[in-house]
Tab-separated table of C-alpha atoms and ligand atoms in Angstrom:
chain	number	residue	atom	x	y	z
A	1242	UNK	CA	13.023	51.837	109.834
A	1243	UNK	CA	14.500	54.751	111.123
A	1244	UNK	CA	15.788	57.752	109.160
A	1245	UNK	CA	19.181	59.307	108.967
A	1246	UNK	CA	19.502	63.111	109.362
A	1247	UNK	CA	21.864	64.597	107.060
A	1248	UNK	CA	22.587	68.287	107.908
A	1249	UNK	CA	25.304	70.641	106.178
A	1250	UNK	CA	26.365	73.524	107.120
A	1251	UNK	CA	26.477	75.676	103.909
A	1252	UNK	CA	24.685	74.583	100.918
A	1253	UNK	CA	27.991	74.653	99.478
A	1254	UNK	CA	29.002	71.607	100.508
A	1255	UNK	CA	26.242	69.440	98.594
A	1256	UNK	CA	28.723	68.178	96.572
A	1257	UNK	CA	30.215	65.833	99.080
A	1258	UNK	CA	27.437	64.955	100.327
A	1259	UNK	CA	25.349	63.863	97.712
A	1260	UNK	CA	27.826	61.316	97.984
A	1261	UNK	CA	26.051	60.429	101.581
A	1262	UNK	CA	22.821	60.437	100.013
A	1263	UNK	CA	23.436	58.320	96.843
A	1264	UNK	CA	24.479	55.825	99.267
A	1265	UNK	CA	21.238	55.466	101.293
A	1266	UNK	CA	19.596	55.724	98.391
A	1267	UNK	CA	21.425	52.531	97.159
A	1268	UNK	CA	20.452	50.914	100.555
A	1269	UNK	CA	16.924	51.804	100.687
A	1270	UNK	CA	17.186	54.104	104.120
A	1271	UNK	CA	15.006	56.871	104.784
A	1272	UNK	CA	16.699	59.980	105.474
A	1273	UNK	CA	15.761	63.864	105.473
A	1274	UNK	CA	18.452	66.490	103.540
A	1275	UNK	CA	18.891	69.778	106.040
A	1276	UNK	CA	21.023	73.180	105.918
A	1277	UNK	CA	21.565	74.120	109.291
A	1278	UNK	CA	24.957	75.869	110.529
A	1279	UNK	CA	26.361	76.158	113.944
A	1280	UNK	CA	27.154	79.607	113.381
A	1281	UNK	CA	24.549	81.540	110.921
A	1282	UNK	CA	21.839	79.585	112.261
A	1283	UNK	CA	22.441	77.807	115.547
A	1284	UNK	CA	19.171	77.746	116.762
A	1285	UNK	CA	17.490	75.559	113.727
A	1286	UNK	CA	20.507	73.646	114.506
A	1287	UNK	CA	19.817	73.359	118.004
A	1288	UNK	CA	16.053	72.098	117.685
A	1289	UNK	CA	16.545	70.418	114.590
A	1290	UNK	CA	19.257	67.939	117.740
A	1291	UNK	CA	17.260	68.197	120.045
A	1292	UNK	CA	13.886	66.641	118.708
A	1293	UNK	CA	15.931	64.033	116.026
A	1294	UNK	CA	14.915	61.317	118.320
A	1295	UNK	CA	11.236	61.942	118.912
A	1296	UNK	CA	11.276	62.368	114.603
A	1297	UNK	CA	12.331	58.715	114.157
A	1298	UNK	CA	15.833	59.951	113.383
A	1299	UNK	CA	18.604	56.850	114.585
A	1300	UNK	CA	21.628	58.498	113.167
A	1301	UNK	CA	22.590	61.950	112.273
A	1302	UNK	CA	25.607	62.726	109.508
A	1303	UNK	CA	26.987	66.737	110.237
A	1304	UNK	CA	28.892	67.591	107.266
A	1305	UNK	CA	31.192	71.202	107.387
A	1306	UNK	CA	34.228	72.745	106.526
A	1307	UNK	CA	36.823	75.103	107.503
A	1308	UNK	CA	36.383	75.243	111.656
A	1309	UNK	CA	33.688	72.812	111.742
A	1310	UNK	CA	31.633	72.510	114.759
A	1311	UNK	CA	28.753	71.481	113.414
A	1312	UNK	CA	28.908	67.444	114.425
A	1313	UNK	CA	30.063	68.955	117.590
A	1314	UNK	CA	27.023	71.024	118.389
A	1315	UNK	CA	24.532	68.574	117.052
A	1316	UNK	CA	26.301	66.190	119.144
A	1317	UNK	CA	25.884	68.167	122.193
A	1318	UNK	CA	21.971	68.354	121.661
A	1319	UNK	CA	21.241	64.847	121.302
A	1320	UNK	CA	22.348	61.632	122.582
A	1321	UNK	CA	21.803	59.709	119.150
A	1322	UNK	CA	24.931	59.075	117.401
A	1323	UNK	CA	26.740	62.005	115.285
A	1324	UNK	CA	28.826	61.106	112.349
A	1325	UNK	CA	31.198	64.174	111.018
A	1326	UNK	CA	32.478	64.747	107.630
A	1327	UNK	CA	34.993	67.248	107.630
A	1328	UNK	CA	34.643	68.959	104.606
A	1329	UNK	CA	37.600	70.504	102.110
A	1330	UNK	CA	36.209	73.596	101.478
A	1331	UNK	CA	38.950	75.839	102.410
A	1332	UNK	CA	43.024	76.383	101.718
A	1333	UNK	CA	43.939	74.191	104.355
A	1334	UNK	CA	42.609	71.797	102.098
A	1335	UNK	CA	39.921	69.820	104.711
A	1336	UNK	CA	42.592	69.631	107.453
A	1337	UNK	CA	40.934	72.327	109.722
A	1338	UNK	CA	37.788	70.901	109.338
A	1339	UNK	CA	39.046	67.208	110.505
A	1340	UNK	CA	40.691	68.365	112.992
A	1341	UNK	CA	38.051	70.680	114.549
A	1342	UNK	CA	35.573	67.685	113.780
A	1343	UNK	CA	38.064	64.858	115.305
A	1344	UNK	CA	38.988	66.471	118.448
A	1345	UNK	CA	35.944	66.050	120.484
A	1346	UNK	CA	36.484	66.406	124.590
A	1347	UNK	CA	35.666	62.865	126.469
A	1348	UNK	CA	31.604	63.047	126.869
A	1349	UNK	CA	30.399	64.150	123.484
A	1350	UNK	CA	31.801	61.902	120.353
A	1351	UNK	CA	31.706	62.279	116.946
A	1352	UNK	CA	32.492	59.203	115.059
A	1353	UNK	CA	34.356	61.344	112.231
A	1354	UNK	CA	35.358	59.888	108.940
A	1355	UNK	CA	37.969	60.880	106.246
A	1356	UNK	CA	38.195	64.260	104.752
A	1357	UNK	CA	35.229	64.368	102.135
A	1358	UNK	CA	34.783	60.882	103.375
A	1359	UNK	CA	30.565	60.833	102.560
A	1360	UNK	CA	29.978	57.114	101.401
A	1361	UNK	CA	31.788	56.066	104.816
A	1362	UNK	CA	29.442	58.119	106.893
A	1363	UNK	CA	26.685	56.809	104.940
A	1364	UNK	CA	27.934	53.469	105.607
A	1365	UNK	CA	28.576	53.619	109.288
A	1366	UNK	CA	25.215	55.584	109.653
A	1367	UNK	CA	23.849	52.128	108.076
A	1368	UNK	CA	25.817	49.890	110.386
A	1369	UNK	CA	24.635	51.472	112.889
A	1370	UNK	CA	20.565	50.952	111.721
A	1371	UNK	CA	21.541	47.359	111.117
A	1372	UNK	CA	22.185	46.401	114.740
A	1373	UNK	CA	18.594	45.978	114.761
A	1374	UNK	CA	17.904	45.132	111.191
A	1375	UNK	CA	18.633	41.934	109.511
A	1376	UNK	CA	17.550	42.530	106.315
A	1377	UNK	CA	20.191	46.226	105.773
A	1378	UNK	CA	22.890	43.651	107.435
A	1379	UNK	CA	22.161	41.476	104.656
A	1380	UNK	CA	22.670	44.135	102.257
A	1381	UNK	CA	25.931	44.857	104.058
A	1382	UNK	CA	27.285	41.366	103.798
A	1383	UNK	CA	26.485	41.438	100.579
A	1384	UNK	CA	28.400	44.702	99.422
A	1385	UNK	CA	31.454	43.176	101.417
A	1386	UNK	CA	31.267	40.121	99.496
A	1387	UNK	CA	30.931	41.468	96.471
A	1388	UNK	CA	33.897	44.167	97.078
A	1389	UNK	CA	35.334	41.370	97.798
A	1390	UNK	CA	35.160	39.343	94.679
A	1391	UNK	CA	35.848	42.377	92.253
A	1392	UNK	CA	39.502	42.791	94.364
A	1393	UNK	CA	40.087	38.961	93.946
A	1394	UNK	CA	39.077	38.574	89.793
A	1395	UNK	CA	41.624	42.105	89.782
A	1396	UNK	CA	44.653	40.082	91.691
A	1397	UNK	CA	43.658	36.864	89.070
A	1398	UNK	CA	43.745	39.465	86.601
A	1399	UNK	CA	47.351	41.185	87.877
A	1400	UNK	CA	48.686	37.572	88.591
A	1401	UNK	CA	48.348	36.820	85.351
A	1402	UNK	CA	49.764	39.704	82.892
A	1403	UNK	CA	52.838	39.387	85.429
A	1404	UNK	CA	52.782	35.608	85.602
A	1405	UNK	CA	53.062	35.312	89.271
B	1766	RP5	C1	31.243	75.944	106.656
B	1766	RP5	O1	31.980	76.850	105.925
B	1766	RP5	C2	30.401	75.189	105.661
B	1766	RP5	O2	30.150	73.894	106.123
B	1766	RP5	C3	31.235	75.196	104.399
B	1766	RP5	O3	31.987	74.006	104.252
B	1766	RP5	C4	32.193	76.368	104.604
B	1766	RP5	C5	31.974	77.465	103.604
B	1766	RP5	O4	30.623	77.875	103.622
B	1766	RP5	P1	30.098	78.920	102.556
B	1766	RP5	O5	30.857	80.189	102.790
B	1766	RP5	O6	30.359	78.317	101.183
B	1766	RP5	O7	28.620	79.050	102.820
B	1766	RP5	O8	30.442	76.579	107.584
């Protein structure tokens, strides 16, 4: 199978993404943990891009905060897909880094999720596996279904104590 590449740009930010992690973990996908900014250290961030594909890498999650190029820059080194999560590290409260990470120009995109929004990019990262991999779009289905059944027994539940 191949791995996800999680990068972050300041080790500061582990907090959102272990979020990320716990979720690939719960899936069963490889993936490699890495530090690399676009700023203090753009050339790790730069190779670490640019030779994600011949490493077995299918998806890469950039999480960053504050004016967040990261996804941006790894994007522009490789041409597997980039998933950003802006990251609210700062007093705009995540809304620099969203939009800095949303905003791409047409020819480089970064699938970006929500503010803080780690299990998502873990998620998509998996979708995005599963196109060729029947047994983590099982897992999938499954997760869906049973998300599904936990918001039904809650409306049962509801319906109930207001006897609707
Ligand atoms: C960004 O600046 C990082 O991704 C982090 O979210 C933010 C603050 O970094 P530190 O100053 O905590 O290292 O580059």
């Amino acid at each position: 199978m191949k791995k996800v590449g999680i990068i972050m740009g300041s080790a500061s930010d582990l907090p959102v993404v272990t979020g990320a992690i716990d979720t690939l973990k719960q899936y069963g996908v490889p993936f490699e943990v890495h530090v690399y900014s676009a700023h203090r250290t753009p050339d790790e961030s730069r190779d670490f891009a640019c030779s994600a594909r011949e490493k077995g890498f299918g998806a890469i999650i950039a999480a960053a905060g504050k004016a967040a190029h990261l996804a941006g820059a790894i994007a522009a080194n490789t041409t597997l897909p980039v998933i950003g999560i802006p990251v609210k590290s700062s007093t705009l409260d995540g809304l620099d880094a969203l939009l800095s990470t949303v905003q791409m120009p047409s020819g480089m995109p970064v699938a970006t999720v929500a503010i803080d929004g780690a299990v998502n990019a873990a998620l998509l990262a998996i979708e995005i596996l599963a196109v060729s991999d029947e047994e983590l779009e099982q897992k999938l289905g499954d997760a869906r279904n049973a998300g599904k059944a936990k918001v039904l027994k809650s409306n049962a539940e509801i319906e109930a104590q207001f006897n609707n």
